[in-house]
């Protein structure tokens, strides 16, 4: 959502009732497509790399990502659905992508993303130099953004069969959620 006021913060929060219908539609659309999509397997032992893809639907099962660091880079108009519990996510240079992930046991780093939609649960989230992205998050530490513009935040809204089991195994404290307490490092309060 764009703003004409230059002093307004770069991010906006949305309550459950006000969440963008576009994101909800994209998530529902992706779940419908996944019911007929073959699974993608990873060949890396401790790391999963997804790079240089265009217009693909990529699905990971828990065995593909559990306890692994996942790197997603240089994707254009791709959709990724990742069940299970990755250790960390490193996301860079995405355009027009939808990324839906089960609970990540540690951190998620996002850099240089444009017009993307993310549904993530994690301990820490850091977003840099990204624009026009929607974030549906459950996070146990305050999310940090820097050099971001027109990004929106709302509660994590992903449901799938093994979600509760994944949450328990991830170690995330589900009672703690800072989805709407975003720290914008470009809008620091000057010291007195």
C-alpha atoms as a PDB file:
ATOM      1  CA  UNK A   1       0.000   0.000   0.000  1.00  0.00           C
ATOM      2  CA  UNK A   2       1.667   3.240  -1.128  1.00  0.00           C
ATOM      3  CA  UNK A   3       1.818   6.414   0.898  1.00  0.00           C
ATOM      4  CA  UNK A   4       2.147  10.038  -0.139  1.00  0.00           C
ATOM      5  CA  UNK A   5       3.656  11.030   3.208  1.00  0.00           C
ATOM      6  CA  UNK A   6       7.453  10.663   2.998  1.00  0.00           C
ATOM      7  CA  UNK A   7       7.785  10.635   6.789  1.00  0.00           C
ATOM      8  CA  UNK A   8       5.448   7.690   7.196  1.00  0.00           C
ATOM      9  CA  UNK A   9       7.080   4.414   8.182  1.00  0.00           C
ATOM     10  CA  UNK A  10       7.953   2.007   5.362  1.00  0.00           C
ATOM     11  CA  UNK A  11       5.757  -0.750   6.727  1.00  0.00           C
ATOM     12  CA  UNK A  12       2.154  -1.213   7.644  1.00  0.00           C
ATOM     13  CA  UNK A  13       0.464  -3.757   9.867  1.00  0.00           C
ATOM     14  CA  UNK A  14      -2.777  -5.461   9.029  1.00  0.00           C
ATOM     15  CA  UNK A  15      -5.176  -7.102  11.445  1.00  0.00           C
ATOM     16  CA  UNK A  16      -6.686 -10.501  10.602  1.00  0.00           C
ATOM     17  CA  UNK A  17      -9.876  -8.934   9.273  1.00  0.00           C
ATOM     18  CA  UNK A  18      -7.956  -6.513   7.060  1.00  0.00           C
ATOM     19  CA  UNK A  19      -5.431  -8.873   5.490  1.00  0.00           C
ATOM     20  CA  UNK A  20      -4.912  -8.357   1.778  1.00  0.00           C
ATOM     21  CA  UNK A  21      -7.192 -10.652  -0.163  1.00  0.00           C
ATOM     22  CA  UNK A  22      -4.554 -10.953  -2.902  1.00  0.00           C
ATOM     23  CA  UNK A  23      -2.202 -12.824  -0.550  1.00  0.00           C
ATOM     24  CA  UNK A  24      -4.953 -15.097   0.683  1.00  0.00           C
ATOM     25  CA  UNK A  25      -5.953 -15.836  -2.888  1.00  0.00           C
ATOM     26  CA  UNK A  26      -2.344 -16.645  -3.850  1.00  0.00           C
ATOM     27  CA  UNK A  27      -1.956 -19.020  -0.893  1.00  0.00           C
ATOM     28  CA  UNK A  28      -5.238 -20.802  -1.640  1.00  0.00           C
ATOM     29  CA  UNK A  29      -4.285 -21.010  -5.315  1.00  0.00           C
ATOM     30  CA  UNK A  30      -0.895 -22.522  -4.450  1.00  0.00           C
ATOM     31  CA  UNK A  31      -2.418 -25.126  -2.113  1.00  0.00           C
ATOM     32  CA  UNK A  32      -4.832 -26.161  -4.874  1.00  0.00           C
ATOM     33  CA  UNK A  33      -1.973 -26.558  -7.362  1.00  0.00           C
ATOM     34  CA  UNK A  34       0.127 -28.534  -4.882  1.00  0.00           C
ATOM     35  CA  UNK A  35      -2.453 -31.289  -4.685  1.00  0.00           C
ATOM     36  CA  UNK A  36      -1.433 -32.312  -8.222  1.00  0.00           C
ATOM     37  CA  UNK A  37       2.276 -31.408  -8.136  1.00  0.00           C
ATOM     38  CA  UNK A  38       5.100 -33.918  -7.812  1.00  0.00           C
ATOM     39  CA  UNK A  39       7.503 -33.479  -4.934  1.00  0.00           C
ATOM     40  CA  UNK A  40      10.989 -32.032  -5.389  1.00  0.00           C
ATOM     41  CA  UNK A  41      13.878 -33.780  -3.664  1.00  0.00           C
ATOM     42  CA  UNK A  42      17.074 -32.155  -2.457  1.00  0.00           C
ATOM     43  CA  UNK A  43      20.481 -33.668  -3.116  1.00  0.00           C
ATOM     44  CA  UNK A  44      22.449 -31.607  -0.560  1.00  0.00           C
ATOM     45  CA  UNK A  45      23.176 -33.136   2.840  1.00  0.00           C
ATOM     46  CA  UNK A  46      23.003 -30.073   5.137  1.00  0.00           C
ATOM     47  CA  UNK A  47      21.946 -27.389   2.695  1.00  0.00           C
ATOM     48  CA  UNK A  48      19.181 -27.054   0.143  1.00  0.00           C
ATOM     49  CA  UNK A  49      19.777 -24.643  -2.748  1.00  0.00           C
ATOM     50  CA  UNK A  50      17.066 -23.329  -5.035  1.00  0.00           C
ATOM     51  CA  UNK A  51      18.539 -21.001  -7.661  1.00  0.00           C
ATOM     52  CA  UNK A  52      17.918 -19.505 -11.079  1.00  0.00           C
ATOM     53  CA  UNK A  53      14.305 -20.585 -11.647  1.00  0.00           C
ATOM     54  CA  UNK A  54      11.497 -18.964 -13.601  1.00  0.00           C
ATOM     55  CA  UNK A  55       7.778 -19.724 -13.415  1.00  0.00           C
ATOM     56  CA  UNK A  56       8.124 -22.953 -11.428  1.00  0.00           C
ATOM     57  CA  UNK A  57       6.073 -24.549  -8.664  1.00  0.00           C
ATOM     58  CA  UNK A  58       8.452 -26.160  -6.165  1.00  0.00           C
ATOM     59  CA  UNK A  59       7.281 -28.377  -3.293  1.00  0.00           C
ATOM     60  CA  UNK A  60       9.421 -29.731  -0.452  1.00  0.00           C
ATOM     61  CA  UNK A  61       8.399 -32.370   2.069  1.00  0.00           C
ATOM     62  CA  UNK A  62       9.790 -32.465   5.637  1.00  0.00           C
ATOM     63  CA  UNK A  63      12.519 -34.999   4.788  1.00  0.00           C
ATOM     64  CA  UNK A  64      13.869 -32.585   2.178  1.00  0.00           C
ATOM     65  CA  UNK A  65      14.370 -29.643   4.572  1.00  0.00           C
ATOM     66  CA  UNK A  66      14.249 -30.733   8.235  1.00  0.00           C
ATOM     67  CA  UNK A  67      17.263 -29.323  10.087  1.00  0.00           C
ATOM     68  CA  UNK A  68      18.807 -27.924   6.905  1.00  0.00           C
ATOM     69  CA  UNK A  69      19.835 -24.445   5.836  1.00  0.00           C
ATOM     70  CA  UNK A  70      17.811 -23.463   2.786  1.00  0.00           C
ATOM     71  CA  UNK A  71      19.098 -20.923   0.249  1.00  0.00           C
ATOM     72  CA  UNK A  72      16.653 -19.482  -2.288  1.00  0.00           C
ATOM     73  CA  UNK A  73      18.172 -17.123  -4.859  1.00  0.00           C
ATOM     74  CA  UNK A  74      17.458 -15.572  -8.263  1.00  0.00           C
ATOM     75  CA  UNK A  75      13.846 -16.670  -8.718  1.00  0.00           C
ATOM     76  CA  UNK A  76      11.292 -15.010 -10.956  1.00  0.00           C
ATOM     77  CA  UNK A  77       7.556 -15.691 -10.622  1.00  0.00           C
ATOM     78  CA  UNK A  78       8.007 -18.988  -8.772  1.00  0.00           C
ATOM     79  CA  UNK A  79       5.891 -20.528  -6.020  1.00  0.00           C
ATOM     80  CA  UNK A  80       7.521 -22.538  -3.234  1.00  0.00           C
ATOM     81  CA  UNK A  81       5.745 -24.552  -0.565  1.00  0.00           C
ATOM     82  CA  UNK A  82       7.972 -26.052   2.101  1.00  0.00           C
ATOM     83  CA  UNK A  83       6.560 -28.375   4.776  1.00  0.00           C
ATOM     84  CA  UNK A  84       8.806 -29.365   7.649  1.00  0.00           C
ATOM     85  CA  UNK A  85      11.278 -27.482   9.813  1.00  0.00           C
ATOM     86  CA  UNK A  86      14.224 -25.901   8.024  1.00  0.00           C
ATOM     87  CA  UNK A  87      16.999 -24.667  10.297  1.00  0.00           C
ATOM     88  CA  UNK A  88      17.355 -21.324   8.503  1.00  0.00           C
ATOM     89  CA  UNK A  89      16.318 -19.604   5.287  1.00  0.00           C
ATOM     90  CA  UNK A  90      18.450 -17.287   3.158  1.00  0.00           C
ATOM     91  CA  UNK A  91      16.385 -15.619   0.435  1.00  0.00           C
ATOM     92  CA  UNK A  92      17.854 -13.222  -2.135  1.00  0.00           C
ATOM     93  CA  UNK A  93      16.850 -11.592  -5.408  1.00  0.00           C
ATOM     94  CA  UNK A  94      13.285 -12.787  -5.907  1.00  0.00           C
ATOM     95  CA  UNK A  95      10.694 -11.108  -8.113  1.00  0.00           C
ATOM     96  CA  UNK A  96       6.974 -11.860  -8.081  1.00  0.00           C
ATOM     97  CA  UNK A  97       7.329 -15.048  -6.011  1.00  0.00           C
ATOM     98  CA  UNK A  98       5.134 -16.691  -3.375  1.00  0.00           C
ATOM     99  CA  UNK A  99       7.058 -18.457  -0.580  1.00  0.00           C
ATOM    100  CA  UNK A 100       5.146 -20.510   2.014  1.00  0.00           C
ATOM    101  CA  UNK A 101       7.173 -22.228   4.722  1.00  0.00           C
ATOM    102  CA  UNK A 102       6.393 -24.247   7.831  1.00  0.00           C
ATOM    103  CA  UNK A 103       8.113 -23.145  11.050  1.00  0.00           C
ATOM    104  CA  UNK A 104      11.814 -22.377  10.671  1.00  0.00           C
ATOM    105  CA  UNK A 105      13.696 -23.210  13.873  1.00  0.00           C
ATOM    106  CA  UNK A 106      16.081 -20.243  13.641  1.00  0.00           C
ATOM    107  CA  UNK A 107      16.359 -17.203  11.387  1.00  0.00           C
ATOM    108  CA  UNK A 108      15.116 -16.016   8.019  1.00  0.00           C
ATOM    109  CA  UNK A 109      17.170 -13.475   6.037  1.00  0.00           C
ATOM    110  CA  UNK A 110      15.560 -11.804   3.025  1.00  0.00           C
ATOM    111  CA  UNK A 111      17.382  -9.431   0.676  1.00  0.00           C
ATOM    112  CA  UNK A 112      16.540  -7.720  -2.616  1.00  0.00           C
ATOM    113  CA  UNK A 113      13.018  -9.046  -3.110  1.00  0.00           C
ATOM    114  CA  UNK A 114      10.356  -7.258  -5.146  1.00  0.00           C
ATOM    115  CA  UNK A 115       6.593  -7.842  -5.269  1.00  0.00           C
ATOM    116  CA  UNK A 116       6.792 -11.124  -3.351  1.00  0.00           C
ATOM    117  CA  UNK A 117       4.522 -12.748  -0.804  1.00  0.00           C
ATOM    118  CA  UNK A 118       5.944 -14.627   2.171  1.00  0.00           C
ATOM    119  CA  UNK A 119       4.249 -16.785   4.802  1.00  0.00           C
ATOM    120  CA  UNK A 120       6.871 -17.617   7.445  1.00  0.00           C
ATOM    121  CA  UNK A 121       7.179 -18.665  11.088  1.00  0.00           C
ATOM    122  CA  UNK A 122      10.601 -18.242  12.706  1.00  0.00           C
ATOM    123  CA  UNK A 123      12.639 -16.915  15.630  1.00  0.00           C
ATOM    124  CA  UNK A 124      14.192 -13.975  13.768  1.00  0.00           C
ATOM    125  CA  UNK A 125      13.377 -12.190  10.522  1.00  0.00           C
ATOM    126  CA  UNK A 126      15.648  -9.664   8.833  1.00  0.00           C
ATOM    127  CA  UNK A 127      14.556  -8.016   5.578  1.00  0.00           C
ATOM    128  CA  UNK A 128      16.837  -5.720   3.554  1.00  0.00           C
ATOM    129  CA  UNK A 129      16.373  -3.693   0.366  1.00  0.00           C
ATOM    130  CA  UNK A 130      12.999  -5.157  -0.546  1.00  0.00           C
ATOM    131  CA  UNK A 131       9.909  -3.485  -1.996  1.00  0.00           C
ATOM    132  CA  UNK A 132       6.186  -4.117  -2.280  1.00  0.00           C
ATOM    133  CA  UNK A 133       6.268  -7.405  -0.379  1.00  0.00           C
ATOM    134  CA  UNK A 134       3.589  -8.923   1.857  1.00  0.00           C
ATOM    135  CA  UNK A 135       4.722 -10.825   4.953  1.00  0.00           C
ATOM    136  CA  UNK A 136       2.441 -13.184   6.855  1.00  0.00           C
ATOM    137  CA  UNK A 137       4.600 -14.032   9.834  1.00  0.00           C
ATOM    138  CA  UNK A 138       4.714 -15.623  13.253  1.00  0.00           C
ATOM    139  CA  UNK A 139       7.911 -14.513  14.932  1.00  0.00           C
ATOM    140  CA  UNK A 140       9.295 -14.812  18.459  1.00  0.00           C
ATOM    141  CA  UNK A 141      11.606 -11.768  18.186  1.00  0.00           C
ATOM    142  CA  UNK A 142      10.804  -8.390  16.676  1.00  0.00           C
ATOM    143  CA  UNK A 143      11.232  -8.477  12.894  1.00  0.00           C
ATOM    144  CA  UNK A 144      13.806  -6.071  11.442  1.00  0.00           C
ATOM    145  CA  UNK A 145      13.575  -4.241   8.129  1.00  0.00           C
ATOM    146  CA  UNK A 146      16.095  -1.893   6.538  1.00  0.00           C
ATOM    147  CA  UNK A 147      15.944  -0.007   3.237  1.00  0.00           C
ATOM    148  CA  UNK A 148      12.512  -1.498   2.515  1.00  0.00           C
ATOM    149  CA  UNK A 149       9.549   0.261   0.941  1.00  0.00           C
ATOM    150  CA  UNK A 150       5.832  -0.489   0.822  1.00  0.00           C
ATOM    151  CA  UNK A 151       6.072  -3.772   2.733  1.00  0.00           C
ATOM    152  CA  UNK A 152       3.051  -5.019   4.688  1.00  0.00           C
ATOM    153  CA  UNK A 153       2.875  -7.357   7.669  1.00  0.00           C
ATOM    154  CA  UNK A 154       0.046  -9.575   8.945  1.00  0.00           C
ATOM    155  CA  UNK A 155      -0.279 -12.716  11.110  1.00  0.00           C
ATOM    156  CA  UNK A 156       0.871 -16.101   9.809  1.00  0.00           C
ATOM    157  CA  UNK A 157      -2.141 -17.740   8.201  1.00  0.00           C
ATOM    158  CA  UNK A 158      -0.871 -21.052   6.846  1.00  0.00           C
ATOM    159  CA  UNK A 159      -2.685 -24.281   7.701  1.00  0.00           C
ATOM    160  CA  UNK A 160      -1.597 -27.796   6.763  1.00  0.00           C
ATOM    161  CA  UNK A 161      -2.036 -31.236   8.289  1.00  0.00           C
ATOM    162  CA  UNK A 162       1.261 -31.562  10.218  1.00  0.00           C
ATOM    163  CA  UNK A 163       1.508 -27.882  11.245  1.00  0.00           C
ATOM    164  CA  UNK A 164       1.010 -28.436  15.005  1.00  0.00           C
ATOM    165  CA  UNK A 165       3.592 -31.228  15.052  1.00  0.00           C
ATOM    166  CA  UNK A 166       6.061 -29.048  13.113  1.00  0.00           C
ATOM    167  CA  UNK A 167       5.537 -26.178  15.572  1.00  0.00           C
ATOM    168  CA  UNK A 168       6.222 -28.459  18.551  1.00  0.00           C
ATOM    169  CA  UNK A 169       9.388 -29.865  16.963  1.00  0.00           C
ATOM    170  CA  UNK A 170      10.666 -26.446  15.841  1.00  0.00           C
ATOM    171  CA  UNK A 171      11.059 -25.165  19.385  1.00  0.00           C
ATOM    172  CA  UNK A 172       9.199 -21.929  18.571  1.00  0.00           C
ATOM    173  CA  UNK A 173       7.143 -20.576  21.452  1.00  0.00           C
ATOM    174  CA  UNK A 174       3.803 -20.123  19.708  1.00  0.00           C
ATOM    175  CA  UNK A 175       2.400 -17.944  22.521  1.00  0.00           C
ATOM    176  CA  UNK A 176       4.945 -15.240  21.605  1.00  0.00           C
ATOM    177  CA  UNK A 177       4.314 -13.395  18.349  1.00  0.00           C
ATOM    178  CA  UNK A 178       5.725 -10.010  17.290  1.00  0.00           C
ATOM    179  CA  UNK A 179       4.248  -9.967  13.774  1.00  0.00           C
ATOM    180  CA  UNK A 180       2.989  -6.400  14.281  1.00  0.00           C
ATOM    181  CA  UNK A 181       6.018  -4.944  16.115  1.00  0.00           C
ATOM    182  CA  UNK A 182       8.371  -4.393  13.185  1.00  0.00           C
ATOM    183  CA  UNK A 183      11.644  -2.542  13.810  1.00  0.00           C
ATOM    184  CA  UNK A 184      12.436  -0.256  10.889  1.00  0.00           C
ATOM    185  CA  UNK A 185      16.151   0.575  11.097  1.00  0.00           C
ATOM    186  CA  UNK A 186      15.684   3.476   8.680  1.00  0.00           C
ATOM    187  CA  UNK A 187      13.352   5.200  11.150  1.00  0.00           C
ATOM    188  CA  UNK A 188      15.396   5.162  14.347  1.00  0.00           C
ATOM    189  CA  UNK A 189      14.481   7.553  17.120  1.00  0.00           C
ATOM    190  CA  UNK A 190      17.278  10.130  17.487  1.00  0.00           C
ATOM    191  CA  UNK A 191      19.101  10.044  20.814  1.00  0.00           C
ATOM    192  CA  UNK A 192      18.382  12.872  23.215  1.00  0.00           C
END
